[in-house]
Amino acid sequence: MTARVGRLFGVTVAVVVVALVAVPATDHARPSSVLASAARQPELVLVDQSFVLAVDDVLRLRYELNGDLSTVEPIVDAILDPPPTTTTVPPDDDPDGDADADGDADTNGDADTNGDADTNGDADTNGNADADGDAPDRTDDTDGEPVGSGIDVVITSYEPIADRGRVGSVLAGATGPAVDGARFDLAEVLVADADPLRIELDVQTALDGELARELELPVAGLYPLTVDLRRADGRRLSRHTTFVERLPAAGQRPRRAQPFGLSIVAAVPDPGPEPDRLDLLDARSRLVELAQLGEGLDGALTISIPPVVADDLDDDAFGTRLRTALRGTEILAAPAITLDPSSAVAAGEVEAFTRELRAGEDLLARTFPATTVRRSAWLWDEPLSLDAAGMLRDLGVPLVVTSAEDYFSLAGALPPEFTDPSLLYIAELPDDSTMSVAMIDPVSELLDPDRDDLRSSADVAVELFATLVATRYQLPDAPRVAILSSVRFGVPDADVLGKVEGFVREHPDFDLRSLSFVPGSTDVMLVNGEPRRVEFPETAGIDLRRRSDRIALARTLVDSHGSMLPVDDPRLATWHRELDVLLSTGFTDAQADRRIDDVIEEVEVIPDAIDPPDPFTFTLTGQTSEITLRMGNTGSIPLRVLLRPEASKLTFPDEVVDVVLPPGTTNVVIPVAALSNGTFPVTIEMLTPSDRREIADPIVLTARVNALTGLGQVLTGGALVVLASWWFSHFRNRRRRATARARNGHPSNGRTSGPSTSGSVATP
């Protein structure tokens, strides 16, 4: 849905400037009722009124009379204590009864019945009747003398306005041309026995206003009205200015058909990650205001409560009252600690922000089970960077709500005279997605509980609602929403909003809605047919990068040394939560550094409780044996540690030995196997269980291996076997050679064994 909007408030601004030049500044700053009080005149204080009127409806106005009441006291006395009634026979010479015998004014009570008002709209310069565009004074029909109580209540309607800026100028006195007037004698509408005195007016409205007591509202529109107390001589004693809207007649096409929503936002300021009692007392006073607001409103309400404040809420009478008052409201999700999203994303702490946001949601849901916790919007109480907006959008936040001042600080924002506060604006995000941006309507300054304004809550509510109605008439027809809060996100005035809600209930085209409905029910501002885009700043927030690095290192140390503790030791969770909290942008770097150092100091002393043995020498008398260490624990809780032995000529069946050292002394046995005789060093490292980080200098021992007898016997036996085998082989080979020679010298082979006889001859 979109709405085409051209130049919006340019003409309005010019009109207002002229009005401010023409009217003294004090008149604009102080309503006429207050000025009347300052002049010691009766003051009309609006208590209640009807704002939305159908054709021929009765206008209901209720006032209290304050200030100097000396002029009305005789009327009060006459009503409460009327003079005794006597019967007098009139003389024959007074047949027409024009005047009483006692010289009193004409008692017939006839008033000027034309009810016509001067339409020139000129300012009242002399206090005479008919010179200021008001209804004419009531006089006797015959001689012009005033009749009745001597004080009249005169209601005057003026030409409708359709410009947001005209509301302020009307209240400053520039009412414009009069349309009609109605007149009542004060005695008829005064509730004399009330304390304070009250005036109750029920004025019949009409299309033509032909009767003296009818008020003409001829067309649909937003009408300024004045209510005057006037003496019989025409001098004005007091004036009050208000507004009403006359709706179109049945079957008449309305000038505006699209709905206009009001979204009321109340926020309790964040007191920081670790508020003290004074901070919490101040927050509690804001919660009291929030309870009053919830009790006074029946419609939709969106609230923001810091989880740290909700966590301090007890289940006492006030806690019950607050939970009941907020039943059915929408609560905005918030991180469990004060953590600026811009700072978090710049430091690479998106995971931490997400974790804290979920923790805050859970805490709020537990504290206020009858509400709905939603990521409906992010309230811009601090500048929001482009990357932070992207992170929030990824986390499901569709809308950013800013104050008017912060909106105009954004790149791409239109000047104030061209800005429509009832439409949405678009911001592009790094991933080419978009986010909606809305601003608090500047009229919300009227909702500041600490405003410098002496008017009644009904008076302020009329001005606020009239401004919104005028906005609707002034701008093109489109679905719109006015976000109402205090100017910089606080708890708005509950009394004023209670009156505004009453006007909303009377109006067929206005409704209250929570922030979660705003993005889907509100048009986007268009300029030349294109959505108006604004830009978030590239950077914002404090720089958390150095602190984030320190916290990461401290967290590693906590995990490492904390693994030595029993699994049910609460300190591990305490240290982690402390480091989580110290990421908060509610701490300065110096504050965070001191507390990070405290965590590191507490963690580093854990290994100090381990008392290792002094260096000693041990002897191994066999191939396998054991090393016995007498380990001490000087602390009060068991500590888990890993022992990792190393030696060049020894082997260990267990690479590491996982032991739990109870308080006192413990014998730790380490299995070992020798590889050779000799003397050599053995080191035993003490490590943390989780990441095997050294927690102290290694234990240095000396091993002596000199009794490997089993191995010597095996070697000697083997050598004898080898020697015997050699001798057996050698003996057998020698016999074989001797046998071979004997065979070669046998007679059967034609050989003799002896030497040949020289010269002998063998005979056949």
PDB file of C-alpha atoms in Angstrom, residues 109-231:
ATOM      1  CA  GLY A 109     -36.648  35.668  30.253  1.00  0.00           C
ATOM      2  CA  ASP A 110     -37.075  36.214  26.532  1.00  0.00           C
ATOM      3  CA  ALA A 111     -33.758  36.043  24.737  1.00  0.00           C
ATOM      4  CA  ASP A 112     -32.658  37.027  21.309  1.00  0.00           C
ATOM      5  CA  THR A 113     -33.719  34.001  19.342  1.00  0.00           C
ATOM      6  CA  ASN A 114     -31.924  34.497  16.097  1.00  0.00           C
ATOM      7  CA  GLY A 115     -28.692  33.022  17.449  1.00  0.00           C
ATOM      8  CA  ASP A 116     -26.863  34.465  14.467  1.00  0.00           C
ATOM      9  CA  ALA A 117     -23.193  35.070  14.963  1.00  0.00           C
ATOM     10  CA  ASP A 118     -21.172  37.808  13.419  1.00  0.00           C
ATOM     11  CA  THR A 119     -19.261  36.228  10.569  1.00  0.00           C
ATOM     12  CA  ASN A 120     -16.549  38.772  10.071  1.00  0.00           C
ATOM     13  CA  GLY A 121     -14.143  36.937  12.378  1.00  0.00           C
ATOM     14  CA  ASP A 122     -12.616  40.198  13.578  1.00  0.00           C
ATOM     15  CA  ALA A 123     -10.686  40.159  16.818  1.00  0.00           C
ATOM     16  CA  ASP A 124     -12.438  41.456  19.926  1.00  0.00           C
ATOM     17  CA  THR A 125     -10.777  44.776  20.554  1.00  0.00           C
ATOM     18  CA  ASN A 126     -13.149  46.412  22.998  1.00  0.00           C
ATOM     19  CA  GLY A 127     -14.969  43.568  24.730  1.00  0.00           C
ATOM     20  CA  ASN A 128     -18.302  44.485  23.141  1.00  0.00           C
ATOM     21  CA  ALA A 129     -20.612  41.808  21.877  1.00  0.00           C
ATOM     22  CA  ASP A 130     -20.744  41.006  18.156  1.00  0.00           C
ATOM     23  CA  ALA A 131     -17.360  42.584  17.535  1.00  0.00           C
ATOM     24  CA  ASP A 132     -15.396  39.335  17.643  1.00  0.00           C
ATOM     25  CA  GLY A 133     -17.530  37.038  15.559  1.00  0.00           C
ATOM     26  CA  ASP A 134     -19.216  35.420  18.567  1.00  0.00           C
ATOM     27  CA  ALA A 135     -22.911  34.923  19.130  1.00  0.00           C
ATOM     28  CA  PRO A 136     -24.760  38.168  20.000  1.00  0.00           C
ATOM     29  CA  ASP A 137     -25.616  39.072  23.558  1.00  0.00           C
ATOM     30  CA  ARG A 138     -29.025  38.191  24.960  1.00  0.00           C
ATOM     31  CA  THR A 139     -31.211  41.227  25.667  1.00  0.00           C
ATOM     32  CA  ASP A 140     -34.756  42.018  26.635  1.00  0.00           C
ATOM     33  CA  ASP A 141     -37.205  42.054  23.764  1.00  0.00           C
ATOM     34  CA  THR A 142     -38.468  45.577  24.494  1.00  0.00           C
ATOM     35  CA  ASP A 143     -35.855  47.804  26.001  1.00  0.00           C
ATOM     36  CA  GLY A 144     -32.513  46.090  25.315  1.00  0.00           C
ATOM     37  CA  GLU A 145     -31.721  45.503  28.983  1.00  0.00           C
ATOM     38  CA  PRO A 146     -29.984  42.208  29.922  1.00  0.00           C
ATOM     39  CA  VAL A 147     -32.123  39.533  31.466  1.00  0.00           C
ATOM     40  CA  GLY A 148     -31.534  36.387  33.567  1.00  0.00           C
ATOM     41  CA  SER A 149     -28.529  35.933  35.860  1.00  0.00           C
ATOM     42  CA  GLY A 150     -26.507  38.576  34.135  1.00  0.00           C
ATOM     43  CA  ILE A 151     -23.859  36.092  32.885  1.00  0.00           C
ATOM     44  CA  ASP A 152     -24.252  34.090  29.708  1.00  0.00           C
ATOM     45  CA  VAL A 153     -22.454  31.029  28.423  1.00  0.00           C
ATOM     46  CA  VAL A 154     -21.901  31.511  24.687  1.00  0.00           C
ATOM     47  CA  ILE A 155     -20.786  28.649  22.406  1.00  0.00           C
ATOM     48  CA  THR A 156     -19.511  29.676  18.955  1.00  0.00           C
ATOM     49  CA  SER A 157     -18.563  27.460  16.027  1.00  0.00           C
ATOM     50  CA  TYR A 158     -16.048  28.530  13.388  1.00  0.00           C
ATOM     51  CA  GLU A 159     -15.313  27.473   9.860  1.00  0.00           C
ATOM     52  CA  PRO A 160     -13.800  23.953   9.688  1.00  0.00           C
ATOM     53  CA  ILE A 161     -10.054  23.576   9.425  1.00  0.00           C
ATOM     54  CA  ALA A 162      -8.144  20.961   7.416  1.00  0.00           C
ATOM     55  CA  ASP A 163      -4.573  21.781   8.262  1.00  0.00           C
ATOM     56  CA  ARG A 164      -2.475  20.285  11.055  1.00  0.00           C
ATOM     57  CA  GLY A 165      -0.774  23.587  11.779  1.00  0.00           C
ATOM     58  CA  ARG A 166      -4.088  25.413  12.175  1.00  0.00           C
ATOM     59  CA  VAL A 167      -4.809  23.595  15.441  1.00  0.00           C
ATOM     60  CA  GLY A 168      -2.032  25.491  17.177  1.00  0.00           C
ATOM     61  CA  SER A 169      -2.969  28.816  15.627  1.00  0.00           C
ATOM     62  CA  VAL A 170      -6.612  28.389  16.666  1.00  0.00           C
ATOM     63  CA  LEU A 171      -5.536  27.722  20.238  1.00  0.00           C
ATOM     64  CA  ALA A 172      -3.384  30.842  20.026  1.00  0.00           C
ATOM     65  CA  GLY A 173      -6.489  32.885  19.179  1.00  0.00           C
ATOM     66  CA  ALA A 174      -6.763  32.835  15.372  1.00  0.00           C
ATOM     67  CA  THR A 175     -10.118  31.069  15.263  1.00  0.00           C
ATOM     68  CA  GLY A 176     -11.182  32.300  11.833  1.00  0.00           C
ATOM     69  CA  PRO A 177     -14.676  33.298  10.675  1.00  0.00           C
ATOM     70  CA  ALA A 178     -17.581  32.308  12.899  1.00  0.00           C
ATOM     71  CA  VAL A 179     -20.363  30.043  11.666  1.00  0.00           C
ATOM     72  CA  ASP A 180     -22.981  30.082  14.409  1.00  0.00           C
ATOM     73  CA  GLY A 181     -23.527  30.502  18.113  1.00  0.00           C
ATOM     74  CA  ALA A 182     -25.707  29.229  20.912  1.00  0.00           C
ATOM     75  CA  ARG A 183     -26.389  30.951  24.223  1.00  0.00           C
ATOM     76  CA  PHE A 184     -27.341  29.766  27.710  1.00  0.00           C
ATOM     77  CA  ASP A 185     -27.903  31.595  30.933  1.00  0.00           C
ATOM     78  CA  LEU A 186     -25.212  30.585  33.415  1.00  0.00           C
ATOM     79  CA  ALA A 187     -27.818  29.813  36.054  1.00  0.00           C
ATOM     80  CA  GLU A 188     -29.308  27.167  33.753  1.00  0.00           C
ATOM     81  CA  VAL A 189     -26.085  25.200  33.240  1.00  0.00           C
ATOM     82  CA  LEU A 190     -24.280  25.784  36.528  1.00  0.00           C
ATOM     83  CA  VAL A 191     -24.099  22.915  39.036  1.00  0.00           C
ATOM     84  CA  ALA A 192     -23.952  25.137  42.095  1.00  0.00           C
ATOM     85  CA  ASP A 193     -23.744  22.444  44.753  1.00  0.00           C
ATOM     86  CA  ALA A 194     -20.644  20.836  43.232  1.00  0.00           C
ATOM     87  CA  ASP A 195     -17.192  21.427  44.598  1.00  0.00           C
ATOM     88  CA  PRO A 196     -15.594  22.758  42.540  1.00  0.00           C
ATOM     89  CA  LEU A 197     -18.407  24.450  40.643  1.00  0.00           C
ATOM     90  CA  ARG A 198     -19.317  22.767  37.383  1.00  0.00           C
ATOM     91  CA  ILE A 199     -20.893  23.850  34.126  1.00  0.00           C
ATOM     92  CA  GLU A 200     -22.710  21.154  32.193  1.00  0.00           C
ATOM     93  CA  LEU A 201     -23.585  22.039  28.622  1.00  0.00           C
ATOM     94  CA  ASP A 202     -25.662  19.865  26.314  1.00  0.00           C
ATOM     95  CA  VAL A 203     -25.870  21.695  23.012  1.00  0.00           C
ATOM     96  CA  GLN A 204     -28.064  20.495  20.189  1.00  0.00           C
ATOM     97  CA  THR A 205     -26.199  20.648  16.870  1.00  0.00           C
ATOM     98  CA  ALA A 206     -27.972  21.091  13.556  1.00  0.00           C
ATOM     99  CA  LEU A 207     -27.363  21.577   9.869  1.00  0.00           C
ATOM    100  CA  ASP A 208     -28.941  25.038   9.890  1.00  0.00           C
ATOM    101  CA  GLY A 209     -29.012  26.166  13.537  1.00  0.00           C
ATOM    102  CA  GLU A 210     -32.203  28.196  13.237  1.00  0.00           C
ATOM    103  CA  LEU A 211     -32.923  28.091  16.985  1.00  0.00           C
ATOM    104  CA  ALA A 212     -31.030  30.179  19.525  1.00  0.00           C
ATOM    105  CA  ARG A 213     -29.863  27.165  21.482  1.00  0.00           C
ATOM    106  CA  GLU A 214     -28.841  25.130  18.452  1.00  0.00           C
ATOM    107  CA  LEU A 215     -25.303  25.194  17.141  1.00  0.00           C
ATOM    108  CA  GLU A 216     -24.969  25.058  13.396  1.00  0.00           C
ATOM    109  CA  LEU A 217     -22.416  22.627  11.968  1.00  0.00           C
ATOM    110  CA  PRO A 218     -23.464  22.715   8.323  1.00  0.00           C
ATOM    111  CA  VAL A 219     -20.864  20.420   6.714  1.00  0.00           C
ATOM    112  CA  ALA A 220     -18.671  17.551   7.787  1.00  0.00           C
ATOM    113  CA  GLY A 221     -15.304  18.677   9.130  1.00  0.00           C
ATOM    114  CA  LEU A 222     -13.182  19.666  12.113  1.00  0.00           C
ATOM    115  CA  TYR A 223     -14.715  22.706  13.819  1.00  0.00           C
ATOM    116  CA  PRO A 224     -13.027  25.041  16.281  1.00  0.00           C
ATOM    117  CA  LEU A 225     -15.346  26.069  19.109  1.00  0.00           C
ATOM    118  CA  THR A 226     -15.121  28.738  21.763  1.00  0.00           C
ATOM    119  CA  VAL A 227     -17.043  28.751  25.037  1.00  0.00           C
ATOM    120  CA  ASP A 228     -17.279  32.171  26.647  1.00  0.00           C
ATOM    121  CA  LEU A 229     -18.562  33.488  29.950  1.00  0.00           C
ATOM    122  CA  ARG A 230     -19.991  36.941  29.197  1.00  0.00           C
ATOM    123  CA  ARG A 231     -21.511  39.633  31.335  1.00  0.00           C
TER     124      ARG A 231
END
